[in-house]
CSV table of C-alpha atoms and ligand atoms in Angstrom, one decimal:
chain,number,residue,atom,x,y,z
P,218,UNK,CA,9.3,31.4,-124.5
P,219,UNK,CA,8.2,34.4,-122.2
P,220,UNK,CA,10.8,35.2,-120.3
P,221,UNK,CA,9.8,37.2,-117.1
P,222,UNK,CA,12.0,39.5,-116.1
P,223,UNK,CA,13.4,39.2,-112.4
P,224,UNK,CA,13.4,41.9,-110.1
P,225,UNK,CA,16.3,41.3,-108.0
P,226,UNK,CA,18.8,44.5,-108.1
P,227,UNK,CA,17.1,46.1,-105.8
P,228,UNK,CA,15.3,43.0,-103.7
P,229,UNK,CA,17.9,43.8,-100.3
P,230,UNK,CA,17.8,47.5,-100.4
P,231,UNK,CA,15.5,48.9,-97.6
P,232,UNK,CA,12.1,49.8,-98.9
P,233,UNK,CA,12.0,53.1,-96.1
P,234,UNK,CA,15.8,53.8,-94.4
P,235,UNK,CA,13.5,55.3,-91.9
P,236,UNK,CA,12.6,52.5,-91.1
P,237,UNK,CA,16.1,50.8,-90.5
P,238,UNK,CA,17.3,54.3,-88.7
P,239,UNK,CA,14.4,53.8,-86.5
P,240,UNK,CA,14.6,50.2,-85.8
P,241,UNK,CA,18.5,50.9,-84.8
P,242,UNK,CA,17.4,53.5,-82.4
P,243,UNK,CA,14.5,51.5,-80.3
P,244,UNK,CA,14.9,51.3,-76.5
P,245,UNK,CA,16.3,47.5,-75.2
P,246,UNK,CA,13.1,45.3,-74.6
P,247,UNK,CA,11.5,45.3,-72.0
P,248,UNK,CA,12.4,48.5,-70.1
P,249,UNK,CA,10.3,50.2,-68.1
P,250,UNK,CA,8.9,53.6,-68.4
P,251,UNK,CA,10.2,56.2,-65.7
P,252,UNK,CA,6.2,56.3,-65.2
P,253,UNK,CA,6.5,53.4,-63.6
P,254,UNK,CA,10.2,52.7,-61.8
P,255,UNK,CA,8.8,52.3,-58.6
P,256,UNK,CA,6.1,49.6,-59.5
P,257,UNK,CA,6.9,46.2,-57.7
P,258,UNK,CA,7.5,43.2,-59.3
P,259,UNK,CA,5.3,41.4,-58.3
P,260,UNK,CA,2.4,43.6,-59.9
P,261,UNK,CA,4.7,44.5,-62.5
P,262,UNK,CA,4.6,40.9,-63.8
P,263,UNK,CA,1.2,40.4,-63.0
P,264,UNK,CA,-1.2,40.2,-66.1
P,265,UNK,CA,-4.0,41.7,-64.6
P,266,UNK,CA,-2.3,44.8,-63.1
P,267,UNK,CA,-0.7,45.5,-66.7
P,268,UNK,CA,-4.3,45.2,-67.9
P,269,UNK,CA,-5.3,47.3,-65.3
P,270,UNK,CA,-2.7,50.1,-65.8
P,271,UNK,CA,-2.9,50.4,-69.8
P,272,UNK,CA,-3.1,53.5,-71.2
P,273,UNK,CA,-5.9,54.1,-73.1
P,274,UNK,CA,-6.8,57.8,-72.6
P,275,UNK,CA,-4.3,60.9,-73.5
P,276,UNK,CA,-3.6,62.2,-69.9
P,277,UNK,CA,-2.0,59.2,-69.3
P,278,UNK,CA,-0.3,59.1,-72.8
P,279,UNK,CA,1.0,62.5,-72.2
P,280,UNK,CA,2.3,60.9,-68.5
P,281,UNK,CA,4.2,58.6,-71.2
P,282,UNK,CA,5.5,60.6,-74.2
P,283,UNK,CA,6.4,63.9,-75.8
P,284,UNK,CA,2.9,63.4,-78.3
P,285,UNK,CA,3.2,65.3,-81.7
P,286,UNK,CA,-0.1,67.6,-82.4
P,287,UNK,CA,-1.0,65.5,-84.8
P,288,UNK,CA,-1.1,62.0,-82.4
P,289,UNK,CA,-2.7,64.2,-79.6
P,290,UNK,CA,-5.3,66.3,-82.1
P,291,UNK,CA,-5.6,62.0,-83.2
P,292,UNK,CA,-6.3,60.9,-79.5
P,293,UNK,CA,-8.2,63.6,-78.3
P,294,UNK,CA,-10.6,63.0,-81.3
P,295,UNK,CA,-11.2,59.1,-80.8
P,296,UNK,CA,-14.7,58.8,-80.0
P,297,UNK,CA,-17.3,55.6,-79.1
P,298,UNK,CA,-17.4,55.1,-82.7
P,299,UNK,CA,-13.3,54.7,-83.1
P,300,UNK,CA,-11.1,52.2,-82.6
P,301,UNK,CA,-10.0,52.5,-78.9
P,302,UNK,CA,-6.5,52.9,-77.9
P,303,UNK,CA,-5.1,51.2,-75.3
P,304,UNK,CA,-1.0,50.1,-74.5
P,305,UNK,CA,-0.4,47.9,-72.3
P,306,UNK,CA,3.0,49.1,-69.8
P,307,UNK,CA,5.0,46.5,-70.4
P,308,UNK,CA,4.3,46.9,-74.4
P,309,UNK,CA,4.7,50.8,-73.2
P,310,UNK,CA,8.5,50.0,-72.9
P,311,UNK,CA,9.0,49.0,-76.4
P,312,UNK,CA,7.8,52.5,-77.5
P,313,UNK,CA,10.5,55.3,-77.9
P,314,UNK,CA,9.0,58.5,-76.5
P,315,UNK,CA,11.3,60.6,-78.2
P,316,UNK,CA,10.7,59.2,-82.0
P,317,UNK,CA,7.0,59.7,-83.5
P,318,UNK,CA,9.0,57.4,-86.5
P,319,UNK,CA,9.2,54.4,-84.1
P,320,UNK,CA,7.7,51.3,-85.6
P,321,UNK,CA,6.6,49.9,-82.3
P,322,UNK,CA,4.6,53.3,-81.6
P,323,UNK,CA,3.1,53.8,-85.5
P,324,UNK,CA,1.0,50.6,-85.1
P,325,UNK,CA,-0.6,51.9,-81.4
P,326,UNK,CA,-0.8,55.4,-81.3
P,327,UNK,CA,-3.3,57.0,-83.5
P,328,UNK,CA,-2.7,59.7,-85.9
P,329,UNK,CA,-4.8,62.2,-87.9
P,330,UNK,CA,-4.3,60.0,-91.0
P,331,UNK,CA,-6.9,57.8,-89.6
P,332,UNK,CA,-9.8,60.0,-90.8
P,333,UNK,CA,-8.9,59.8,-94.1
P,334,UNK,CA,-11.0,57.3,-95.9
P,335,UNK,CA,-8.9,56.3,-99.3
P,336,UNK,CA,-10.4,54.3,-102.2
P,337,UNK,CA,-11.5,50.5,-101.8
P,338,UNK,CA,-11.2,50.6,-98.3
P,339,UNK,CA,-13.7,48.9,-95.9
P,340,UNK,CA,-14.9,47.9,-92.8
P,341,UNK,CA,-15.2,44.8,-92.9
P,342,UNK,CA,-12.4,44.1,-95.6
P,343,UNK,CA,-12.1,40.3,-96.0
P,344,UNK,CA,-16.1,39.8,-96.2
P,345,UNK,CA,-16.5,37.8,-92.8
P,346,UNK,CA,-19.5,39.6,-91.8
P,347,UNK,CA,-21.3,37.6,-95.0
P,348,UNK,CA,-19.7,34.4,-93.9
P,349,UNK,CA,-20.7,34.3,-90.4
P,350,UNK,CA,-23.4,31.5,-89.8
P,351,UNK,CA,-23.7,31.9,-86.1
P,352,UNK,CA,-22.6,34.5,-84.1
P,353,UNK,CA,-19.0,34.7,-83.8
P,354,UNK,CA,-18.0,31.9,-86.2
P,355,UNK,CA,-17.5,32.3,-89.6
P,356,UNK,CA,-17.4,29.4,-91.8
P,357,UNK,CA,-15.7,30.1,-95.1
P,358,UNK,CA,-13.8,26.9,-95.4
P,359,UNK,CA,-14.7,23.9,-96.2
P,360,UNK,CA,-12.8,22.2,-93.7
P,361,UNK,CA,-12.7,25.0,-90.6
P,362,UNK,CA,-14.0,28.2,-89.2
P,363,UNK,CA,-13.5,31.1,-87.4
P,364,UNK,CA,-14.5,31.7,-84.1
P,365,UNK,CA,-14.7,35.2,-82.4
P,366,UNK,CA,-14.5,34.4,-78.5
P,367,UNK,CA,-13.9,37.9,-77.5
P,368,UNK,CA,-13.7,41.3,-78.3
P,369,UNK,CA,-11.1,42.8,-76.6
P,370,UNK,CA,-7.4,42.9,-76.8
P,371,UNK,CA,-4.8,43.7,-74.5
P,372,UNK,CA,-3.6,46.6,-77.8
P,373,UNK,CA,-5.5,47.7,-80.2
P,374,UNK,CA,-3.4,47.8,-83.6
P,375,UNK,CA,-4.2,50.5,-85.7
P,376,UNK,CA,-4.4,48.6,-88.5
P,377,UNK,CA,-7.2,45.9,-87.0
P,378,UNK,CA,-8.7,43.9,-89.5
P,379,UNK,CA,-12.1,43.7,-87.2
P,380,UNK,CA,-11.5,47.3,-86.2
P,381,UNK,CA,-15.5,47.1,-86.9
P,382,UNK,CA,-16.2,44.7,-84.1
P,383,UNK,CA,-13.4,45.0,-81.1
P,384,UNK,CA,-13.5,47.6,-78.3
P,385,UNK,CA,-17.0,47.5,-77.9
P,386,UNK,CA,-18.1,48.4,-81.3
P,387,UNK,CA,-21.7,48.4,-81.2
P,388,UNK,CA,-23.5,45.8,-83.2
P,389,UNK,CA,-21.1,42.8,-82.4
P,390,UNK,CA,-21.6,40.3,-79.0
P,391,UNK,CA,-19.2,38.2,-77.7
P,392,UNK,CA,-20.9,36.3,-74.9
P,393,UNK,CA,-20.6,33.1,-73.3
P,394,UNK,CA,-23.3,31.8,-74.3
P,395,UNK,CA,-22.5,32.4,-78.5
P,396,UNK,CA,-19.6,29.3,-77.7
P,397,UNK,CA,-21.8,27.0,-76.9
P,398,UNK,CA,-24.6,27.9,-80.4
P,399,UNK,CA,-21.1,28.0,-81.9
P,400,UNK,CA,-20.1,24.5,-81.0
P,401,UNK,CA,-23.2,23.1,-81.5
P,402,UNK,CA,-23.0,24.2,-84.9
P,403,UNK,CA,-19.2,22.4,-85.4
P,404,UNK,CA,-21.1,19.4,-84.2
P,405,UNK,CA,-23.6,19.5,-86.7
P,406,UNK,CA,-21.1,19.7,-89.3
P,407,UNK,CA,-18.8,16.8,-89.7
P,408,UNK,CA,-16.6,18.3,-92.4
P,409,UNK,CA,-15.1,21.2,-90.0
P,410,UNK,CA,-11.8,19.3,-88.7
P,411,UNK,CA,-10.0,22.6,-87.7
P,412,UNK,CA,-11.3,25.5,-85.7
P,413,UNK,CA,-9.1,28.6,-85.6
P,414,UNK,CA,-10.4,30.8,-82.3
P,415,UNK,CA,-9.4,34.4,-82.4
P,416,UNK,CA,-11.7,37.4,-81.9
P,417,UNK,CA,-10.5,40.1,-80.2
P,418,UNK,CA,-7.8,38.3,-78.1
P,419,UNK,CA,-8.3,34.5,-76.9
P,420,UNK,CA,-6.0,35.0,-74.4
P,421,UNK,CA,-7.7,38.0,-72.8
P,422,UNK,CA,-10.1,35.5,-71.0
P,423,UNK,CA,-9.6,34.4,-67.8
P,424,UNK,CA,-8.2,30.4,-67.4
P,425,UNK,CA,-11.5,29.5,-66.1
P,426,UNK,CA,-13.3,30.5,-69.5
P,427,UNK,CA,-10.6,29.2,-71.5
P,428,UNK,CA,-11.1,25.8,-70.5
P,429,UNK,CA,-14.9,26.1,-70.8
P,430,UNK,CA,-14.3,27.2,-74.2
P,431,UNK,CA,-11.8,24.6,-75.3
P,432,UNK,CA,-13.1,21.9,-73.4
P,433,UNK,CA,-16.4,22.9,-75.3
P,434,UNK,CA,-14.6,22.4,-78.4
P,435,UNK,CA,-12.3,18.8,-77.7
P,436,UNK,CA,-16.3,17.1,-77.0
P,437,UNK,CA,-16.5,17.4,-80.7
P,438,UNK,CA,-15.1,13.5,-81.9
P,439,UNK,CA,-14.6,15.0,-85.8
P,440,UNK,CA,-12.6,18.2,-84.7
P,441,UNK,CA,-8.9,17.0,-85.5
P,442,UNK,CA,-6.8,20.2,-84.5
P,443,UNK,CA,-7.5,23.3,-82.4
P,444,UNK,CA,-6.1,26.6,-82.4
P,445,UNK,CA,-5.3,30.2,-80.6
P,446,UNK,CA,-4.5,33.7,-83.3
P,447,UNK,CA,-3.0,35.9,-80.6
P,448,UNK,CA,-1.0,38.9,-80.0
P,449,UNK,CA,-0.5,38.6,-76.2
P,450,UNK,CA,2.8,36.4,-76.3
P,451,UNK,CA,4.3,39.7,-77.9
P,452,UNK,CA,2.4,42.7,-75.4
P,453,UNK,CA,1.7,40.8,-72.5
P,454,UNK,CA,4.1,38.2,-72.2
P,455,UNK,CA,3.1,38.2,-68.3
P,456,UNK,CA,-0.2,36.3,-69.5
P,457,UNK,CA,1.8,33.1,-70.4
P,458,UNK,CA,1.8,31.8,-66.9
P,459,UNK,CA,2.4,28.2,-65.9
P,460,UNK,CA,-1.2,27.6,-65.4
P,461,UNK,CA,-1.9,28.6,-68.3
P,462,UNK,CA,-0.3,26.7,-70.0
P,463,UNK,CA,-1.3,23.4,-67.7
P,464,UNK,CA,-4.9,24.8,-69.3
P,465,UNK,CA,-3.8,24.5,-73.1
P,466,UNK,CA,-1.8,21.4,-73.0
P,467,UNK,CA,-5.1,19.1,-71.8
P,468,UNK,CA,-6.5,20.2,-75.4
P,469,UNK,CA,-4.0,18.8,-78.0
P,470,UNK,CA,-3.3,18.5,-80.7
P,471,UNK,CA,-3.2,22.3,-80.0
P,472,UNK,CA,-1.6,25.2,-81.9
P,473,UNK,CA,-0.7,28.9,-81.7
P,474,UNK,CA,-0.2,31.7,-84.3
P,475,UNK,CA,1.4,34.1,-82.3
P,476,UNK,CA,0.9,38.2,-84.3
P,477,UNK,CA,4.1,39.5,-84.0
P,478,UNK,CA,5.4,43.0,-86.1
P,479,UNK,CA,9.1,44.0,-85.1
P,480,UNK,CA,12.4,42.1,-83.9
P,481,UNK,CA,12.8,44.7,-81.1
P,482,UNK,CA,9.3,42.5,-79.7
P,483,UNK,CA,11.4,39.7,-78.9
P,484,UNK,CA,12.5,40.6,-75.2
P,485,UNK,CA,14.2,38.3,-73.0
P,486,UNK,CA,10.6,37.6,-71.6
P,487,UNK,CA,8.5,37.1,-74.8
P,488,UNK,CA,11.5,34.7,-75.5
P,489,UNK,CA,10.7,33.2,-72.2
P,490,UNK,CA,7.0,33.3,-72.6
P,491,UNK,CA,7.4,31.5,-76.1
P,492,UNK,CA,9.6,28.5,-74.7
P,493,UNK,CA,6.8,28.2,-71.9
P,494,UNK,CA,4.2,27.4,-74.8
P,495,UNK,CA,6.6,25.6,-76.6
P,496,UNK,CA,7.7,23.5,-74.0
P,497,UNK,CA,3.5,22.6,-73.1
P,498,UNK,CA,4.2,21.1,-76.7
P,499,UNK,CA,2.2,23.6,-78.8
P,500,UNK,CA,3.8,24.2,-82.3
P,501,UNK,CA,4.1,28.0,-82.6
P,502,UNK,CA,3.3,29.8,-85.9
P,503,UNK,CA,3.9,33.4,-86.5
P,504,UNK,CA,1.5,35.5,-88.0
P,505,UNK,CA,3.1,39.5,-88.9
P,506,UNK,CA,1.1,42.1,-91.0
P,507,UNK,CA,3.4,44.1,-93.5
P,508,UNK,CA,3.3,48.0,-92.6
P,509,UNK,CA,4.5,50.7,-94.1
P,510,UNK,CA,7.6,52.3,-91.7
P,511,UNK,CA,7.6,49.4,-89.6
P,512,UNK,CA,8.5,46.0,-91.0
P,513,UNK,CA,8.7,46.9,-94.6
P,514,UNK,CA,12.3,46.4,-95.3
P,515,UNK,CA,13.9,42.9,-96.3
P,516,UNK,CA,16.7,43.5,-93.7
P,517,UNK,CA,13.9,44.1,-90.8
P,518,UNK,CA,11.9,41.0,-91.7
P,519,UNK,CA,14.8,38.8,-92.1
P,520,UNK,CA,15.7,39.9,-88.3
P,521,UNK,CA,12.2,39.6,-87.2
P,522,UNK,CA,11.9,36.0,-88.7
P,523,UNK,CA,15.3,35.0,-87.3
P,524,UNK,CA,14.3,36.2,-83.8
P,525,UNK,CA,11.0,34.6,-83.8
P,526,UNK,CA,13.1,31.5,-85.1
P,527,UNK,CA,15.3,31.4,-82.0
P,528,UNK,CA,12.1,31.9,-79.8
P,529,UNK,CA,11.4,28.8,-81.6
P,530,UNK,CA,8.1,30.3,-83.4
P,531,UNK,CA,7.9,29.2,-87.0
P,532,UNK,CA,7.2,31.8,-89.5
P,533,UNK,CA,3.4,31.0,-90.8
P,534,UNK,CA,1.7,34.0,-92.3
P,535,UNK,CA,3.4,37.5,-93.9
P,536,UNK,CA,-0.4,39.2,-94.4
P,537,UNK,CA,-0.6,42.0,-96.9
P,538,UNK,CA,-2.4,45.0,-94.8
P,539,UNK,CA,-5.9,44.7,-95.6
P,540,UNK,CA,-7.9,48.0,-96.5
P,541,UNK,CA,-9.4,48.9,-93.7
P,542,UNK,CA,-11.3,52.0,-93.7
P,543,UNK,CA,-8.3,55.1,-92.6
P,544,UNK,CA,-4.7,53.0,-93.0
P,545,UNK,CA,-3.6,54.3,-96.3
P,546,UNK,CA,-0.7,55.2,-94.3
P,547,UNK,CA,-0.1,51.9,-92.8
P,548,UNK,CA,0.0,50.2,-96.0
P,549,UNK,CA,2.4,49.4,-98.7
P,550,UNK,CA,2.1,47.9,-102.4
P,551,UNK,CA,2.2,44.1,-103.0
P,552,UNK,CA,5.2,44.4,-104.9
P,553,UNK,CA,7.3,45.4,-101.5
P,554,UNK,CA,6.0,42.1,-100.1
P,555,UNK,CA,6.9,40.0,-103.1
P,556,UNK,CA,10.2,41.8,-102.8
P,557,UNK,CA,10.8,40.5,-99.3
P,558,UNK,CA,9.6,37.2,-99.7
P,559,UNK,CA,12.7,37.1,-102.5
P,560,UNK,CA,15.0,38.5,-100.2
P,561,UNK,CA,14.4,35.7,-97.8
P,562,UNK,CA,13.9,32.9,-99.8
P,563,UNK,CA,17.1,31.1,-100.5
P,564,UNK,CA,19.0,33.9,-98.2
P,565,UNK,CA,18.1,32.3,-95.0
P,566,UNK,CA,17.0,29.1,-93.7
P,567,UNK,CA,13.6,27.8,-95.6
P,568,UNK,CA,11.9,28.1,-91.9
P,569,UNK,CA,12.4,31.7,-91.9
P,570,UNK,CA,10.2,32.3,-94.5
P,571,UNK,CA,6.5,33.1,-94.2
P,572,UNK,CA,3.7,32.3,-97.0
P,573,UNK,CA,2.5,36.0,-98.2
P,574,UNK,CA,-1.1,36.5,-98.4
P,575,UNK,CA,-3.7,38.6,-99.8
P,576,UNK,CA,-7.0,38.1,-98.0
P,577,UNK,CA,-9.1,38.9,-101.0
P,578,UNK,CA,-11.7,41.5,-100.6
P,579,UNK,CA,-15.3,40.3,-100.6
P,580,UNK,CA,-14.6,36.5,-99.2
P,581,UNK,CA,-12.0,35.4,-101.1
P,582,UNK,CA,-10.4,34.4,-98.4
P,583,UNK,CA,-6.2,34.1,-98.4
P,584,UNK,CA,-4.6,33.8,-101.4
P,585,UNK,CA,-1.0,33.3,-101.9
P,586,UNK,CA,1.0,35.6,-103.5
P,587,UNK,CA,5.2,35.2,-104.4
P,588,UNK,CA,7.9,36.0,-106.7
P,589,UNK,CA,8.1,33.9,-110.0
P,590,UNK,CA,10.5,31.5,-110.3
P,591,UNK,CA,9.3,29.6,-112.9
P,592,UNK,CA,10.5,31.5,-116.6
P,593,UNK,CA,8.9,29.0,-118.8
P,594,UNK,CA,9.1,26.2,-121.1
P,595,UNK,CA,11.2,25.4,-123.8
P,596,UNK,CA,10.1,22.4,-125.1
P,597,UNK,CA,10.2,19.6,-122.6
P,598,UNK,CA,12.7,21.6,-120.5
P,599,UNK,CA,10.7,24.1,-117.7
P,600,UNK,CA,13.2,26.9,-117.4
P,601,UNK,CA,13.4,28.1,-113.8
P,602,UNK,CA,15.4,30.8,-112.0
P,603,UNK,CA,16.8,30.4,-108.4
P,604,UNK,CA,17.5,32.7,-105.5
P,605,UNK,CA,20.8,34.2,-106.7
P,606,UNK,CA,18.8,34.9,-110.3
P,607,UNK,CA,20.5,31.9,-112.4
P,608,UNK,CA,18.7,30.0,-114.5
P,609,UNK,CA,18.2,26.4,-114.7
P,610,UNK,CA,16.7,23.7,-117.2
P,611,UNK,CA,14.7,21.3,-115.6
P,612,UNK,CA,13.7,17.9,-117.6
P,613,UNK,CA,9.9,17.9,-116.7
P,614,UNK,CA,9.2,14.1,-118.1
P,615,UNK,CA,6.0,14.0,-116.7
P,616,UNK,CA,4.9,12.2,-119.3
P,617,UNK,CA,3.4,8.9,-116.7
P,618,UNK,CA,1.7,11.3,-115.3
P,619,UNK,CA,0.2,13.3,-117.9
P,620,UNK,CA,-1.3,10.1,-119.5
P,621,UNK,CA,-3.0,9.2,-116.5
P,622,UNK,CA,-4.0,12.2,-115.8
P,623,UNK,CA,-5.8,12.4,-119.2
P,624,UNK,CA,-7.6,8.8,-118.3
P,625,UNK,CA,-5.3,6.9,-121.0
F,244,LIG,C1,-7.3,32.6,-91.9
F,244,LIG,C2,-8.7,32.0,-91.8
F,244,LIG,C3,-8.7,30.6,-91.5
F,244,LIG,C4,-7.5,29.7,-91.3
F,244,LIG,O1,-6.7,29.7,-92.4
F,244,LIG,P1,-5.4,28.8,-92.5
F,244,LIG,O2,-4.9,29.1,-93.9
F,244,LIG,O3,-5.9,27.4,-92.4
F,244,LIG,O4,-4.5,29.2,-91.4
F,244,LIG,C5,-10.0,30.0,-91.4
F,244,LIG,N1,-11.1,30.8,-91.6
F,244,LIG,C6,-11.1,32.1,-91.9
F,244,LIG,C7,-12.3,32.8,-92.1
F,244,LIG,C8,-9.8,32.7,-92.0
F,244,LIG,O5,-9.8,34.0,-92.3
């Protein structure tokens, strides 16, 4: 019997203490930024005048924040052909201007590092380029696709996935009329039951296109389920207004994966914003990329998973950063995220833990990856292990099974 060896001495010490120091240290949600005390309210919680007022250039950055040379040599460098920066002010707030170590500010502020290309990187990592059929949806499933409505977000992470395509990145369109070539093609294919809309940020469109675009969508008889990838609950949470949601509840069944990084994101108004969804009757999955001196310490995803918990948002995905072409930096190995998954599992309520997935370079799409808990098999017994490391004999009498299974 192979016995694998379990890895659990060290599964609840922090990956990076930096990362713990700095999460201790963060600003309380939500506050505004001196720059802009004397805002009123009523723009302040205005979507449109936060999209208005991000920062996306380094005067304004500088307005913000003590920069280190390296973020302003970083910012004063990005070009038409980079990843553009922009911050939305209330997301501003989450920032600390005195700590270059904060996790909220690593993902949003670029740095120097971001030129260096490393090995197997990409552009377009998870191969969706080969699997787009139409513009703007890509089919790699049998059973749903991927549609791009948009290419702009209200942030741009550093650490995009589509950091090839958003922005304004030249060689990609996004318009109005790709939906409709899009849903023709979902009509033409009775097999697609599930379309996942994403881009860019869904929720960056205007109501009025929204409902074009899901309406579009709910003509289709064979499409079962529709859903949003988004990151505006967490930077924008002004967006989630109540006619908004009036908009999203005519289209169910209807669901969200809401992109969310670090527990200090869960502000009395993203909280809010959450239960506004929620109570349109949309179930709310989580969706939280694994970076390097942000989230990647078991004690920092187990409070970001309880928080999103209490925001009642079900932890869906834990994504393993994919290699984009300049986020080395951003990136941690597998192993770290196996080593969380095992801290949760068992520790905490089974709700609170996310599946971990690779999406496999070249159009492999996700793959699952997760601590072993099966040891092997001694006979007729499997010999597991559970969450505290014990073992366990398990009497796998599958023996019905296995002769029907083999057509006897
Ligand atoms: C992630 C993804 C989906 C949806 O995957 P689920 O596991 O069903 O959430 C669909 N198509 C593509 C191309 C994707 O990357």
């Amino acid at each position: 019997m192979e016995v694998v060896r379990a890895n659990m001495d060290d599964s609840k010490s922090c990956m990076s203490a930096r990362v713990e120091t700095a999460a201790r240290r963060l600003p309380s949600g939500g506050a505004r930024a001196p720059l802009w005390a004397t805002v009123p309210d009523a723009d302040w919680n205005d979507w449109r005048w936060q999209v208005r007022h991000s920062i996306r250039h380094l005067a304004e950055l500088e307005g913000l924040l003590e920069l280190t040379p390296d973020e302003r040599a970083a910012v004063a460098a990005l070009g038409r052909s980079s990843l553009p920066m922009a911050i939305t002010p209330y997301y501003a707030g989450l920032i600390d201007p005195e700590n270059p170590d904060c996790p909220v500010r690593r993902t949003l502020i670029p740095t120097t590092a971001e030129a260096h290309a490393a090995p197997g990187e990409l552009r377009d990592p998870c191969g969706e380029d080969a699997d787009t059929v139409v513009p703007g949806l890509v089919h790699r499933y049998p059973d749903r696709v991927l549609l791009l409505a948009t290419g702009s977000c209200a942030v741009y992470c550093r650490y995009c996935t589509r950091s090839r395509m958003v922005g304004g990145a030249e060689g990609y369109s996004f318009q109005r009329e790709q939906w409709r070539v899009a849903a023709d093609y979902i009509a033409r294919h009775p097999s697609i039951r599930d379309v996942l809309i994403s881009g860019g940020d869904p929720l960056l469109l205007d109501d009025h296109h929204l409902d074009d675009l899901l309406g579009m969508l709910r003509a289709i008889p064979h499409l079962e389920i529709i859903r949003i990838g988004t990151k505006i609950p967490a930077v924008l949470p002004q967006r989630i207004t109540p006619e908004l949601t009036a908009v999203l509840r005519k289209y169910h069944p209807f669901f969200m994966s809401l992109h969310f990084i670090h527990p200090s994101e869960l502000t009395p108004e993203v909280i809010e914003a959450c239960g506004r969804l929620a109570d349109a009757g949309i179930p709310l999955g989580s969706q939280t990329v694994l970076l390097k001196g942000v989230n990647d310490c078991p004690s920092v995803m187990k409070d970001l998973m309880h928080r999103l918990l209490v925001a009642r948002v079900r932890p869906y995905y834990l994504y393993q950063c994919d290699p984009i072409v300049g986020t080395s930096h951003l990136r941690t190995p597998v192993q770290d995220g196996i080593r969380i998954i095992e801290a949760l599992r068992g520790h905490t309520t089974g709700y609170a833990v996310p599946t971990y997935v690779i999406d496999a370079p070249g159009g492999g799409g996700k793959v699952p990856v997760s601590p072993n808990y099966v040891l092997g098999q001694m006979g007729e017994q499997l010999v597991v292990r559970n969450f505290a490391n014990r073992v366990y004999e398990y009497p796998d009498g599958g023996e019905g099974d296995q002769k029907s299974a083999s057509g006897a």
